[in-house]
Amino acid sequence: MNLKLVIGNKNYSSWSMRAWVLLRQAGIPFEEIQLKFDDDSRAKGVEAYSPTKRVPVLLVDGAPVWDSLAICETAAEIFPAKRLWPAEQRARALARSICAEMHSGFHALRATMPMNIRAAHPGKGMAEGVQGDIDRILAVWDDCRARFGSTGAMLFGHFTVADAYYAPVVTRFITYGVPLPAAAREYVEAVCELPGVAAWMSAARQETEFVAADEPYATVSGKR
Ligand SMILES: N[C@@H](CCC(=O)N[C@@H](CS)C(=O)NCC(=O)O)C(=O)O
């Protein structure tokens, strides 16, 4: 089976990060096709791959699977031995719920704390509703770790789709210097130490494109 993953800028594309980190951290071989954003955060050339004109897109033997949640589900289905969802039914239901919640929610946090891995904007982005989103994310992490995380440092012990899904939030907490309780800081560190996450973040820091739509707190000249 031939897998190609079409992604956007590693510094900015949080939806791409989920799919890429999932495949890379799970050791699933794939070819990366990176398209860079224009100034409106549109991936140049994406029409050739995606019916939605958005990244990420996974090409499975040339057939497109779009939307990060569908990509993660497809990878989990093709590679059951990778245990990308928790095996236990209640744990798997919770993992699916928190991924769906991340997929469709946290609008306040997304709006004012866009993913920007190479930047440092401590204290920025604290608009109305953002603390509520942060508190909910911390509650999600505590719940998963307390109920199903005893076998390792990830939300369900071992690495699953849920960790890939919350990895972009981990980078946002770092970029915006969000104060975190000790347990959350430990989870943030554990996620950053995953080789798949570290590889994505390292590549993101090397990128130099400046996308104004994703940079509410910097100008082109003062981007770093
Ligand atoms: N729900 C989609 C969202 C994908 C998405 O919005 N991707 C952004 C980049 S991070 C994009 O391609 N934006 C271009 C556009 O909206 O034209 C997913 O999970 O993959």
mmCIF file of C-alpha atoms and ligand atoms in Angstrom:
data_model
loop_
_atom_site.group_PDB
_atom_site.id
_atom_site.type_symbol
_atom_site.label_atom_id
_atom_site.label_comp_id
_atom_site.label_asym_id
_atom_site.label_seq_id
_atom_site.Cartn_x
_atom_site.Cartn_y
_atom_site.Cartn_z
ATOM 1 C CA MET A 1 0.000 0.000 0.000
ATOM 2 C CA ASN A 2 1.312 3.422 -0.973
ATOM 3 C CA LEU A 3 0.612 6.338 1.364
ATOM 4 C CA LYS A 4 1.217 9.985 0.566
ATOM 5 C CA LEU A 5 0.307 12.707 3.056
ATOM 6 C CA VAL A 6 -0.285 16.222 1.747
ATOM 7 C CA ILE A 7 0.329 18.842 4.435
ATOM 8 C CA GLY A 8 0.730 22.603 4.858
ATOM 9 C CA ASN A 9 3.353 24.637 6.706
ATOM 10 C CA LYS A 10 4.655 22.778 9.749
ATOM 11 C CA ASN A 11 4.802 26.009 11.737
ATOM 12 C CA TYR A 12 1.150 26.867 11.216
ATOM 13 C CA SER A 13 -0.937 23.892 10.056
ATOM 14 C CA SER A 14 -2.401 22.324 13.173
ATOM 15 C CA TRP A 15 -4.748 20.033 11.221
ATOM 16 C CA SER A 16 -1.794 18.721 9.207
ATOM 17 C CA MET A 17 0.237 18.180 12.375
ATOM 18 C CA ARG A 18 -2.275 15.705 13.786
ATOM 19 C CA ALA A 19 -2.190 13.383 10.776
ATOM 20 C CA TRP A 20 1.571 13.663 10.218
ATOM 21 C CA VAL A 21 2.410 13.054 13.902
ATOM 22 C CA LEU A 22 0.052 10.073 14.017
ATOM 23 C CA LEU A 23 1.695 8.342 11.050
ATOM 24 C CA ARG A 24 5.265 9.266 11.974
ATOM 25 C CA GLN A 25 5.001 8.417 15.676
ATOM 26 C CA ALA A 26 3.310 5.107 14.844
ATOM 27 C CA GLY A 27 6.115 4.204 12.425
ATOM 28 C CA ILE A 28 3.797 4.043 9.402
ATOM 29 C CA PRO A 29 5.789 4.725 6.219
ATOM 30 C CA PHE A 30 4.476 7.548 4.038
ATOM 31 C CA GLU A 31 5.696 10.069 1.517
ATOM 32 C CA GLU A 32 5.255 13.699 2.549
ATOM 33 C CA ILE A 33 4.017 16.268 0.049
ATOM 34 C CA GLN A 34 4.322 19.707 1.596
ATOM 35 C CA LEU A 35 2.439 22.653 0.119
ATOM 36 C CA LYS A 36 3.191 26.098 1.485
ATOM 37 C CA PHE A 37 0.436 28.541 2.468
ATOM 38 C CA ASP A 38 -0.120 31.794 0.650
ATOM 39 C CA ASP A 39 -0.954 34.912 2.661
ATOM 40 C CA ASP A 40 -4.528 33.742 3.287
ATOM 41 C CA SER A 41 -3.458 30.345 4.687
ATOM 42 C CA ARG A 42 -4.416 28.537 1.457
ATOM 43 C CA ALA A 43 -2.107 25.689 0.543
ATOM 44 C CA LYS A 44 -0.795 26.423 -2.956
ATOM 45 C CA GLY A 45 -1.515 23.586 -5.387
ATOM 46 C CA VAL A 46 -3.891 21.721 -3.066
ATOM 47 C CA GLU A 47 -6.592 21.492 -5.793
ATOM 48 C CA ALA A 48 -4.594 18.697 -7.401
ATOM 49 C CA TYR A 49 -5.058 16.522 -4.307
ATOM 50 C CA SER A 50 -8.107 17.543 -2.280
ATOM 51 C CA PRO A 51 -11.770 18.006 -3.182
ATOM 52 C CA THR A 52 -12.080 20.430 -0.241
ATOM 53 C CA LYS A 53 -8.933 22.396 -1.189
ATOM 54 C CA ARG A 54 -7.702 21.929 2.366
ATOM 55 C CA VAL A 55 -4.841 20.105 3.986
ATOM 56 C CA PRO A 56 -4.221 17.476 5.240
ATOM 57 C CA VAL A 57 -5.099 14.873 2.619
ATOM 58 C CA LEU A 58 -3.956 11.253 2.727
ATOM 59 C CA LEU A 59 -3.586 9.509 -0.631
ATOM 60 C CA VAL A 60 -4.088 5.773 -0.187
ATOM 61 C CA ASP A 61 -2.858 4.175 -3.399
ATOM 62 C CA GLY A 62 -3.774 7.483 -5.034
ATOM 63 C CA ALA A 63 -7.302 7.733 -3.564
ATOM 64 C CA PRO A 64 -7.791 10.843 -1.405
ATOM 65 C CA VAL A 65 -8.924 10.715 2.223
ATOM 66 C CA TRP A 66 -9.512 14.245 3.487
ATOM 67 C CA ASP A 67 -10.108 15.780 6.887
ATOM 68 C CA SER A 68 -7.770 14.915 9.754
ATOM 69 C CA LEU A 69 -10.321 12.808 11.635
ATOM 70 C CA ALA A 70 -11.065 10.642 8.588
ATOM 71 C CA ILE A 71 -7.324 10.275 7.987
ATOM 72 C CA CYS A 72 -6.716 9.147 11.569
ATOM 73 C CA GLU A 73 -9.635 6.688 11.419
ATOM 74 C CA THR A 74 -8.351 5.311 8.124
ATOM 75 C CA ALA A 75 -4.830 4.845 9.469
ATOM 76 C CA ALA A 76 -6.205 3.100 12.560
ATOM 77 C CA GLU A 77 -8.274 0.782 10.348
ATOM 78 C CA ILE A 78 -5.433 -0.070 7.952
ATOM 79 C CA PHE A 79 -2.891 -0.631 10.731
ATOM 80 C CA PRO A 80 -4.755 -2.330 13.629
ATOM 81 C CA ALA A 81 -1.493 -3.630 15.123
ATOM 82 C CA LYS A 82 -0.429 -0.045 15.834
ATOM 83 C CA ARG A 83 -3.237 0.258 18.438
ATOM 84 C CA LEU A 84 -4.024 3.824 17.342
ATOM 85 C CA TRP A 85 -7.253 3.691 19.337
ATOM 86 C CA PRO A 86 -7.323 2.232 22.871
ATOM 87 C CA ALA A 87 -8.310 -1.447 22.885
ATOM 88 C CA GLU A 88 -10.736 -1.254 25.787
ATOM 89 C CA GLN A 89 -14.217 -0.194 24.681
ATOM 90 C CA ARG A 90 -14.855 2.499 27.314
ATOM 91 C CA ALA A 91 -11.394 3.965 26.796
ATOM 92 C CA ARG A 92 -11.897 3.957 23.020
ATOM 93 C CA ALA A 93 -15.282 5.690 23.374
ATOM 94 C CA LEU A 94 -13.687 8.392 25.524
ATOM 95 C CA ALA A 95 -10.779 8.771 23.084
ATOM 96 C CA ARG A 96 -13.198 9.171 20.184
ATOM 97 C CA SER A 97 -15.272 11.676 22.165
ATOM 98 C CA ILE A 98 -12.343 13.914 23.042
ATOM 99 C CA CYS A 99 -11.042 13.822 19.461
ATOM 100 C CA ALA A 100 -14.479 14.798 18.148
ATOM 101 C CA GLU A 101 -14.628 17.528 20.796
ATOM 102 C CA MET A 102 -11.265 18.891 19.657
ATOM 103 C CA HIS A 103 -12.313 18.573 16.017
ATOM 104 C CA SER A 104 -15.465 20.634 16.398
ATOM 105 C CA GLY A 105 -14.816 22.828 19.429
ATOM 106 C CA PHE A 106 -12.446 25.160 21.237
ATOM 107 C CA HIS A 107 -13.240 28.016 18.860
ATOM 108 C CA ALA A 108 -12.166 30.785 21.245
ATOM 109 C CA LEU A 109 -8.722 29.265 21.756
ATOM 110 C CA ARG A 110 -8.277 28.549 18.046
ATOM 111 C CA ALA A 111 -9.195 32.121 17.157
ATOM 112 C CA THR A 112 -6.783 33.955 19.444
ATOM 113 C CA MET A 113 -4.007 31.387 19.896
ATOM 114 C CA PRO A 114 -3.292 30.151 16.359
ATOM 115 C CA MET A 115 -0.628 27.476 16.146
ATOM 116 C CA ASN A 116 2.772 29.107 15.643
ATOM 117 C CA ILE A 117 5.455 26.730 16.858
ATOM 118 C CA ARG A 118 8.518 28.892 16.236
ATOM 119 C CA ALA A 119 7.041 31.966 17.955
ATOM 120 C CA ALA A 120 6.926 33.009 21.614
ATOM 121 C CA HIS A 121 3.990 35.213 22.566
ATOM 122 C CA PRO A 122 3.595 34.652 26.322
ATOM 123 C CA GLY A 123 0.473 36.243 27.738
ATOM 124 C CA LYS A 124 -1.074 36.944 24.334
ATOM 125 C CA GLY A 125 -4.418 35.545 23.202
ATOM 126 C CA MET A 126 -6.346 35.591 26.479
ATOM 127 C CA ALA A 127 -9.671 36.799 25.078
ATOM 128 C CA GLU A 128 -13.152 35.968 26.359
ATOM 129 C CA GLY A 129 -13.825 32.261 26.397
ATOM 130 C CA VAL A 130 -10.204 31.200 26.050
ATOM 131 C CA GLN A 131 -9.671 30.353 29.724
ATOM 132 C CA GLY A 132 -12.844 28.250 29.575
ATOM 133 C CA ASP A 133 -11.404 26.306 26.623
ATOM 134 C CA ILE A 134 -8.093 25.837 28.452
ATOM 135 C CA ASP A 135 -9.864 24.645 31.612
ATOM 136 C CA ARG A 136 -11.865 22.150 29.582
ATOM 137 C CA ILE A 137 -8.725 20.793 27.882
ATOM 138 C CA LEU A 138 -7.024 20.380 31.267
ATOM 139 C CA ALA A 139 -10.105 18.561 32.578
ATOM 140 C CA VAL A 140 -10.045 16.257 29.532
ATOM 141 C CA TRP A 141 -6.385 15.431 30.105
ATOM 142 C CA ASP A 142 -6.935 14.781 33.846
ATOM 143 C CA ASP A 143 -9.929 12.541 33.167
ATOM 144 C CA CYS A 144 -8.159 10.424 30.535
ATOM 145 C CA ARG A 145 -4.942 10.125 32.523
ATOM 146 C CA ALA A 146 -6.764 9.276 35.774
ATOM 147 C CA ARG A 147 -9.061 6.660 34.241
ATOM 148 C CA PHE A 148 -6.938 5.080 31.514
ATOM 149 C CA GLY A 149 -3.403 6.511 31.580
ATOM 150 C CA SER A 150 -1.707 4.429 34.258
ATOM 151 C CA THR A 151 0.401 2.351 31.839
ATOM 152 C CA GLY A 152 2.350 5.277 30.365
ATOM 153 C CA ALA A 153 2.696 9.046 29.965
ATOM 154 C CA MET A 154 0.069 9.499 27.226
ATOM 155 C CA LEU A 155 -3.653 10.180 27.665
ATOM 156 C CA PHE A 156 -4.473 6.472 27.394
ATOM 157 C CA GLY A 157 -1.073 5.196 28.544
ATOM 158 C CA HIS A 158 0.435 4.449 25.145
ATOM 159 C CA PHE A 159 0.353 6.815 22.142
ATOM 160 C CA THR A 160 -3.018 6.992 20.389
ATOM 161 C CA VAL A 161 -4.938 9.250 18.010
ATOM 162 C CA ALA A 162 -5.954 11.296 21.058
ATOM 163 C CA ASP A 163 -2.362 12.403 21.688
ATOM 164 C CA ALA A 164 -1.891 13.306 18.026
ATOM 165 C CA TYR A 165 -5.111 15.304 18.250
ATOM 166 C CA TYR A 166 -4.025 17.283 21.314
ATOM 167 C CA ALA A 167 -0.392 17.787 20.167
ATOM 168 C CA PRO A 168 -1.164 21.128 18.428
ATOM 169 C CA VAL A 169 -2.742 22.379 21.679
ATOM 170 C CA VAL A 170 0.443 21.403 23.496
ATOM 171 C CA THR A 171 2.415 23.654 21.146
ATOM 172 C CA ARG A 172 -0.097 26.496 21.637
ATOM 173 C CA PHE A 173 0.293 26.287 25.428
ATOM 174 C CA ILE A 174 4.066 26.671 24.930
ATOM 175 C CA THR A 175 3.872 29.508 22.373
ATOM 176 C CA TYR A 176 1.436 31.556 24.477
ATOM 177 C CA GLY A 177 3.043 30.684 27.836
ATOM 178 C CA VAL A 178 -0.215 29.368 29.278
ATOM 179 C CA PRO A 179 0.218 28.709 33.039
ATOM 180 C CA LEU A 180 -0.393 25.002 33.678
ATOM 181 C CA PRO A 181 -0.709 22.778 36.738
ATOM 182 C CA ALA A 182 2.066 20.222 37.320
ATOM 183 C CA ALA A 183 0.219 17.239 35.812
ATOM 184 C CA ALA A 184 -0.483 19.147 32.597
ATOM 185 C CA ARG A 185 3.137 20.338 32.405
ATOM 186 C CA GLU A 186 4.244 16.707 32.640
ATOM 187 C CA TYR A 187 1.919 15.720 29.803
ATOM 188 C CA VAL A 188 3.141 18.655 27.688
ATOM 189 C CA GLU A 189 6.747 17.548 28.223
ATOM 190 C CA ALA A 190 5.932 13.927 27.426
ATOM 191 C CA VAL A 191 4.216 14.905 24.171
ATOM 192 C CA CYS A 192 7.122 17.150 23.135
ATOM 193 C CA GLU A 193 9.511 14.252 23.763
ATOM 194 C CA LEU A 194 7.677 11.920 21.380
ATOM 195 C CA PRO A 195 10.058 11.538 18.409
ATOM 196 C CA GLY A 196 7.231 12.213 15.948
ATOM 197 C CA VAL A 197 6.274 15.460 17.678
ATOM 198 C CA ALA A 198 9.896 16.539 18.158
ATOM 199 C CA ALA A 199 10.582 15.982 14.448
ATOM 200 C CA TRP A 200 7.554 18.083 13.418
ATOM 201 C CA MET A 201 8.432 20.908 15.839
ATOM 202 C CA SER A 202 12.060 20.955 14.783
ATOM 203 C CA ALA A 203 11.075 21.256 11.108
ATOM 204 C CA ALA A 204 8.514 23.959 11.991
ATOM 205 C CA ARG A 205 11.216 26.074 13.647
ATOM 206 C CA GLN A 206 13.258 25.973 10.424
ATOM 207 C CA GLU A 207 10.437 27.402 8.308
ATOM 208 C CA THR A 208 10.701 31.059 7.354
ATOM 209 C CA GLU A 209 7.424 31.768 5.541
ATOM 210 C CA PHE A 210 5.380 34.482 7.244
ATOM 211 C CA VAL A 211 1.618 34.031 6.873
ATOM 212 C CA ALA A 212 -0.056 37.210 8.079
ATOM 213 C CA ALA A 213 -3.420 35.503 8.614
ATOM 214 C CA ASP A 214 -1.794 33.284 11.275
ATOM 215 C CA GLU A 215 0.289 36.040 12.867
ATOM 216 C CA PRO A 216 -1.965 38.357 14.897
ATOM 217 C CA TYR A 217 0.893 39.280 17.245
ATOM 218 C CA ALA A 218 3.807 39.960 14.879
ATOM 219 C CA THR A 219 4.739 41.974 11.841
ATOM 220 C CA VAL A 220 6.825 40.625 8.978
ATOM 221 C CA SER A 221 9.886 42.535 10.134
ATOM 222 C CA GLY A 222 9.533 41.399 13.751
ATOM 223 C CA LYS A 223 8.407 37.863 13.147
ATOM 224 C CA ARG A 224 10.829 36.029 15.421
HETATM 225 N N1 LIG B 1 -11.536 19.852 9.345
HETATM 226 C C1 LIG B 1 -10.385 19.877 8.460
HETATM 227 C C2 LIG B 1 -9.796 21.255 8.473
HETATM 228 C C3 LIG B 1 -8.646 21.401 7.510
HETATM 229 C C4 LIG B 1 -8.203 22.846 7.382
HETATM 230 O O1 LIG B 1 -8.964 23.792 7.642
HETATM 231 N N2 LIG B 1 -6.956 23.024 6.927
HETATM 232 C C5 LIG B 1 -6.436 24.347 6.710
HETATM 233 C C6 LIG B 1 -4.952 24.385 7.016
HETATM 234 S S1 LIG B 1 -4.530 24.008 8.684
HETATM 235 C C7 LIG B 1 -6.570 24.703 5.261
HETATM 236 O O2 LIG B 1 -6.269 23.920 4.389
HETATM 237 N N3 LIG B 1 -7.058 25.915 4.997
HETATM 238 C C8 LIG B 1 -7.173 26.428 3.667
HETATM 239 C C9 LIG B 1 -8.518 27.015 3.378
HETATM 240 O O3 LIG B 1 -9.369 27.026 4.288
HETATM 241 O O4 LIG B 1 -8.695 27.466 2.248
HETATM 242 C C10 LIG B 1 -9.403 18.798 8.902
HETATM 243 O O5 LIG B 1 -9.530 18.301 10.028
HETATM 244 O O6 LIG B 1 -8.531 18.384 8.120
#
